[in-house]
Amino acid sequence: MKRKISIIGNWKSNKNKEEVAQWFEQYTKEDIAHIPLVDLEVVVCPAFIHLPVASNLLSKNVFNIKLGAQDSSPFPSGAYTGEVTGKMIREFAEYVLIGHSERRKHFKEDDEILKLKVNEAKNAELQVIYCIPDENTPVPQNVDIIAYEPVWAIGTGKADSPQNANKVIGLVKERNPSKRVIYGGSVTAENVLSFINEANIDGVLPGGASLDPGKFSMMVRNANSRE
Ligand code: PGA
């Protein structure tokens, strides 16, 4: 059996309803949408408002993609105007990204609030993918997957080297034993194998390269063909 690899596509604040439908329509036309994946898990994370339509489209087509959200509330249901709770997300998705560097930077999310978000997400039985920019960032113990994403590699086209990502992820694993850890930052269909062929790297978190169904399916195909 091969080591399990996860590919988690983060669509960020992109796409309208029509474009979401087109993405799934085009992905369904790819051969990779219909063949069994080898110890490979594929997740896409649309905006909250598109989770119902994405979930509906997935249930109509038989292929192996799961859904995730990009954030979730630190609070349970109640008087928290504008928030989307873990339980609401769980009706449509299995995963949630928490602590992405864009949330830390633009929304001033700190370790304390992120811990509350993780707890709420776990109460809702979501699988938490917790993003950290370096090996020194604290990680709540109840997360499921950790994503190492150096800020300078995000959206820049300058990925970390697979060797360095492997080294940093090795340190993250020493500090967080038994966790699966993936790499994110300018991952493409072309470089995906160089990351997942490294011993410590359990998958990737592409942003830009997940927006195009052709590029994303190529990434999945390449990952599925690993030795
Ligand atoms: P990128 O984004 O692949 O566009 O660099 C990765 C991320 O922010 O998760």
Tab-separated table of C-alpha atoms and ligand atoms in Angstrom:
chain	number	residue	atom	x	y	z
A	1	MET	CA	0.000	0.000	0.000
A	2	LYS	CA	1.190	3.489	-0.849
A	3	ARG	CA	1.384	6.284	1.717
A	4	LYS	CA	-1.848	8.285	1.694
A	5	ILE	CA	-1.579	11.613	-0.117
A	6	SER	CA	-4.070	14.505	0.126
A	7	ILE	CA	-4.601	17.187	-2.506
A	8	ILE	CA	-6.641	20.041	-1.082
A	9	GLY	CA	-7.688	22.767	-3.550
A	10	ASN	CA	-8.300	26.174	-1.955
A	11	TRP	CA	-10.417	28.345	-4.241
A	12	LYS	CA	-10.166	31.334	-1.873
A	13	SER	CA	-12.563	34.214	-2.675
A	14	ASN	CA	-13.048	33.256	-6.331
A	15	LYS	CA	-15.790	32.106	-8.746
A	16	ASN	CA	-19.497	32.802	-9.124
A	17	LYS	CA	-22.263	30.192	-9.145
A	18	GLU	CA	-21.959	29.676	-12.896
A	19	GLU	CA	-18.191	29.207	-12.722
A	20	VAL	CA	-18.541	26.676	-9.919
A	21	ALA	CA	-20.944	24.652	-12.079
A	22	GLN	CA	-18.570	24.914	-15.050
A	23	TRP	CA	-15.623	23.722	-12.945
A	24	PHE	CA	-17.431	20.521	-11.976
A	25	GLU	CA	-18.793	20.022	-15.471
A	26	GLN	CA	-15.308	20.257	-16.953
A	27	TYR	CA	-13.683	18.133	-14.243
A	28	THR	CA	-16.259	15.415	-14.860
A	29	LYS	CA	-15.097	15.212	-18.476
A	30	GLU	CA	-11.555	14.303	-17.387
A	31	ASP	CA	-10.608	10.628	-17.231
A	32	ILE	CA	-9.223	11.087	-13.700
A	33	ALA	CA	-12.754	11.854	-12.498
A	34	HIS	CA	-13.755	8.265	-13.228
A	35	ILE	CA	-10.818	6.069	-12.298
A	36	PRO	CA	-10.029	4.794	-8.824
A	37	LEU	CA	-7.441	6.930	-7.054
A	38	VAL	CA	-4.551	5.121	-5.393
A	39	ASP	CA	-4.376	6.144	-1.727
A	40	LEU	CA	-5.084	9.649	-2.893
A	41	GLU	CA	-7.663	11.927	-1.362
A	42	VAL	CA	-8.896	14.969	-3.287
A	43	VAL	CA	-10.739	17.852	-1.634
A	44	VAL	CA	-11.866	21.221	-3.005
A	45	CYS	CA	-12.748	24.191	-0.823
A	46	PRO	CA	-15.154	26.672	-2.467
A	47	ALA	CA	-16.589	29.774	-0.761
A	48	PHE	CA	-19.247	29.050	1.889
A	49	ILE	CA	-22.032	30.250	-0.363
A	50	HIS	CA	-21.080	27.733	-3.050
A	51	LEU	CA	-20.899	24.665	-0.804
A	52	PRO	CA	-24.553	23.655	-1.374
A	53	VAL	CA	-24.299	23.915	-5.169
A	54	ALA	CA	-20.950	22.086	-5.170
A	55	SER	CA	-22.317	19.344	-2.930
A	56	ASN	CA	-25.332	18.959	-5.217
A	57	LEU	CA	-23.139	18.734	-8.323
A	58	LEU	CA	-20.884	16.162	-6.672
A	59	SER	CA	-23.780	13.944	-5.673
A	60	LYS	CA	-24.983	13.843	-9.292
A	61	ASN	CA	-21.633	12.831	-10.747
A	62	VAL	CA	-19.609	9.866	-9.658
A	63	PHE	CA	-16.095	10.939	-8.936
A	64	ASN	CA	-13.853	11.029	-6.031
A	65	ILE	CA	-13.808	14.565	-4.663
A	66	LYS	CA	-14.721	15.703	-1.173
A	67	LEU	CA	-15.646	19.198	-0.073
A	68	GLY	CA	-14.111	21.546	2.451
A	69	ALA	CA	-14.797	25.072	3.705
A	70	GLN	CA	-12.106	27.749	3.964
A	71	ASP	CA	-12.938	28.947	7.475
A	72	SER	CA	-15.491	28.425	10.250
A	73	SER	CA	-16.895	30.259	13.244
A	74	PRO	CA	-15.155	30.163	16.635
A	75	PHE	CA	-18.653	30.124	18.206
A	76	PRO	CA	-21.592	27.722	18.327
A	77	SER	CA	-24.987	28.737	16.860
A	78	GLY	CA	-26.418	31.906	18.311
A	79	ALA	CA	-26.135	35.680	18.223
A	80	TYR	CA	-22.973	35.931	16.109
A	81	THR	CA	-24.102	37.898	13.056
A	82	GLY	CA	-22.423	36.878	9.825
A	83	GLU	CA	-20.769	33.711	11.140
A	84	VAL	CA	-21.024	30.235	9.609
A	85	THR	CA	-20.745	27.463	12.188
A	86	GLY	CA	-19.007	24.128	11.922
A	87	LYS	CA	-22.385	22.373	12.162
A	88	MET	CA	-23.732	24.377	9.196
A	89	ILE	CA	-20.642	23.456	7.172
A	90	ARG	CA	-20.910	19.791	8.131
A	91	GLU	CA	-24.224	19.537	6.274
A	92	PHE	CA	-22.285	20.002	3.020
A	93	ALA	CA	-18.599	19.359	3.643
A	94	GLU	CA	-16.246	17.060	5.527
A	95	TYR	CA	-13.231	19.334	5.821
A	96	VAL	CA	-12.377	22.864	6.888
A	97	LEU	CA	-9.249	24.961	6.509
A	98	ILE	CA	-8.391	26.876	9.652
A	99	GLY	CA	-5.614	29.408	10.196
A	100	HIS	CA	-4.751	30.169	6.579
A	101	SER	CA	-2.143	32.952	6.489
A	102	GLU	CA	-4.607	35.210	4.649
A	103	ARG	CA	-7.002	34.852	7.608
A	104	ARG	CA	-4.168	35.543	10.048
A	105	LYS	CA	-3.070	38.610	8.080
A	106	HIS	CA	-6.256	40.275	6.796
A	107	PHE	CA	-8.618	39.243	9.591
A	108	LYS	CA	-6.102	39.375	12.459
A	109	GLU	CA	-6.861	35.812	13.539
A	110	ASP	CA	-4.514	34.787	16.348
A	111	ASP	CA	-3.677	31.481	18.014
A	112	GLU	CA	-6.388	31.973	20.637
A	113	ILE	CA	-9.264	32.491	18.187
A	114	LEU	CA	-7.926	29.736	15.932
A	115	LYS	CA	-8.021	27.306	18.839
A	116	LEU	CA	-11.710	28.153	19.401
A	117	LYS	CA	-12.373	27.622	15.680
A	118	VAL	CA	-10.676	24.233	15.769
A	119	ASN	CA	-12.682	23.179	18.835
A	120	GLU	CA	-15.978	24.200	17.254
A	121	ALA	CA	-15.086	22.469	13.982
A	122	LYS	CA	-14.168	19.269	15.839
A	123	ASN	CA	-17.449	19.447	17.813
A	124	ALA	CA	-19.156	19.458	14.420
A	125	GLU	CA	-17.102	16.404	13.337
A	126	LEU	CA	-15.236	18.251	10.608
A	127	GLN	CA	-11.723	17.218	9.603
A	128	VAL	CA	-9.504	20.211	10.309
A	129	ILE	CA	-6.651	21.203	8.018
A	130	TYR	CA	-4.621	23.663	10.100
A	131	CYS	CA	-2.317	26.035	8.217
A	132	ILE	CA	0.973	27.285	9.657
A	133	PRO	CA	3.612	29.514	8.031
A	134	ASP	CA	6.588	27.852	9.752
A	135	GLU	CA	7.572	25.103	12.155
A	136	ASN	CA	7.459	27.423	15.194
A	137	THR	CA	3.746	28.253	14.954
A	138	PRO	CA	1.705	26.464	17.636
A	139	VAL	CA	-0.710	23.768	16.467
A	140	PRO	CA	-3.807	22.730	18.459
A	141	GLN	CA	-3.513	19.036	19.257
A	142	ASN	CA	-6.940	18.043	17.922
A	143	VAL	CA	-6.355	19.003	14.274
A	144	ASP	CA	-6.306	16.272	11.600
A	145	ILE	CA	-3.918	17.572	8.944
A	146	ILE	CA	-1.306	20.326	9.241
A	147	ALA	CA	-0.428	22.446	6.182
A	148	TYR	CA	2.997	24.080	6.091
A	149	GLU	CA	2.626	27.158	3.871
A	150	PRO	CA	5.493	29.680	3.872
A	151	VAL	CA	3.908	33.114	3.292
A	152	TRP	CA	6.460	34.086	0.639
A	153	ALA	CA	5.523	31.066	-1.495
A	154	ILE	CA	1.779	31.727	-1.547
A	155	GLY	CA	0.517	33.047	-4.879
A	156	THR	CA	4.018	34.076	-5.982
A	157	GLY	CA	4.909	31.262	-8.351
A	158	LYS	CA	7.998	30.687	-6.167
A	159	ALA	CA	7.434	27.417	-4.373
A	160	ASP	CA	9.666	26.300	-1.527
A	161	SER	CA	12.177	23.678	-2.611
A	162	PRO	CA	10.889	20.144	-2.025
A	163	GLN	CA	14.009	19.461	0.079
A	164	ASN	CA	13.422	22.430	2.371
A	165	ALA	CA	9.680	21.750	2.619
A	166	ASN	CA	10.543	18.164	3.560
A	167	LYS	CA	12.970	19.395	6.231
A	168	VAL	CA	10.499	21.868	7.763
A	169	ILE	CA	7.709	19.279	7.676
A	170	GLY	CA	10.057	16.830	9.400
A	171	LEU	CA	10.426	19.375	12.243
A	172	VAL	CA	6.653	19.945	12.344
A	173	LYS	CA	6.176	16.176	12.650
A	174	GLU	CA	8.715	15.954	15.494
A	175	ARG	CA	6.666	18.551	17.369
A	176	ASN	CA	3.329	17.053	16.399
A	177	PRO	CA	3.844	13.310	16.350
A	178	SER	CA	1.439	11.164	14.345
A	179	LYS	CA	0.009	14.108	12.357
A	180	ARG	CA	-0.149	14.105	8.584
A	181	VAL	CA	1.505	17.245	7.184
A	182	ILE	CA	1.099	18.704	3.692
A	183	TYR	CA	2.835	21.521	1.801
A	184	GLY	CA	1.227	24.614	0.211
A	185	GLY	CA	2.604	27.554	-1.787
A	186	SER	CA	2.716	27.725	-5.611
A	187	VAL	CA	2.104	24.006	-6.104
A	188	THR	CA	1.369	23.139	-9.753
A	189	ALA	CA	0.640	20.067	-11.866
A	190	GLU	CA	4.295	20.252	-12.912
A	191	ASN	CA	5.909	20.324	-9.450
A	192	VAL	CA	3.438	18.219	-7.449
A	193	LEU	CA	5.414	14.979	-7.755
A	194	SER	CA	8.617	16.618	-6.519
A	195	PHE	CA	6.812	17.433	-3.254
A	196	ILE	CA	4.881	14.232	-2.660
A	197	ASN	CA	7.904	12.103	-3.504
A	198	GLU	CA	9.626	13.535	-0.416
A	199	ALA	CA	9.420	11.195	2.576
A	200	ASN	CA	7.705	13.580	5.023
A	201	ILE	CA	5.254	15.358	2.722
A	202	ASP	CA	1.757	13.859	2.869
A	203	GLY	CA	0.136	16.019	0.216
A	204	VAL	CA	-0.317	19.518	-1.150
A	205	LEU	CA	-2.591	22.544	-0.796
A	206	PRO	CA	-2.791	24.331	-4.155
A	207	GLY	CA	-4.599	27.676	-4.459
A	208	GLY	CA	-4.207	29.213	-7.929
A	209	ALA	CA	-3.647	25.856	-9.640
A	210	SER	CA	-6.919	24.488	-8.250
A	211	LEU	CA	-9.069	27.140	-9.946
A	212	ASP	CA	-8.695	25.650	-13.406
A	213	PRO	CA	-10.244	22.165	-13.710
A	214	GLY	CA	-7.756	21.220	-16.453
A	215	LYS	CA	-4.709	22.127	-14.349
A	216	PHE	CA	-6.196	20.615	-11.225
A	217	SER	CA	-7.099	17.343	-12.922
A	218	MET	CA	-3.568	17.195	-14.330
A	219	MET	CA	-2.206	17.602	-10.817
A	220	VAL	CA	-4.444	14.795	-9.548
A	221	ARG	CA	-3.454	12.593	-12.500
A	222	ASN	CA	0.253	13.217	-11.874
A	223	ALA	CA	-0.096	12.518	-8.152
A	224	ASN	CA	-2.061	9.344	-8.876
A	225	SER	CA	0.734	8.090	-11.126
A	226	ARG	CA	3.424	8.388	-8.414
A	227	GLU	CA	5.736	5.421	-7.935
B	1	PGA	P1	-1.101	29.154	-4.168
B	1	PGA	O1	-1.942	29.249	-2.795
B	1	PGA	O2	-1.084	27.723	-4.588
B	1	PGA	O3	-1.867	30.033	-5.121
B	1	PGA	O4	0.264	29.660	-3.879
B	1	PGA	C1	-1.782	28.289	-1.790
B	1	PGA	C2	-2.610	28.646	-0.590
B	1	PGA	O5	-2.729	29.823	-0.246
B	1	PGA	O6	-3.196	27.765	0.062
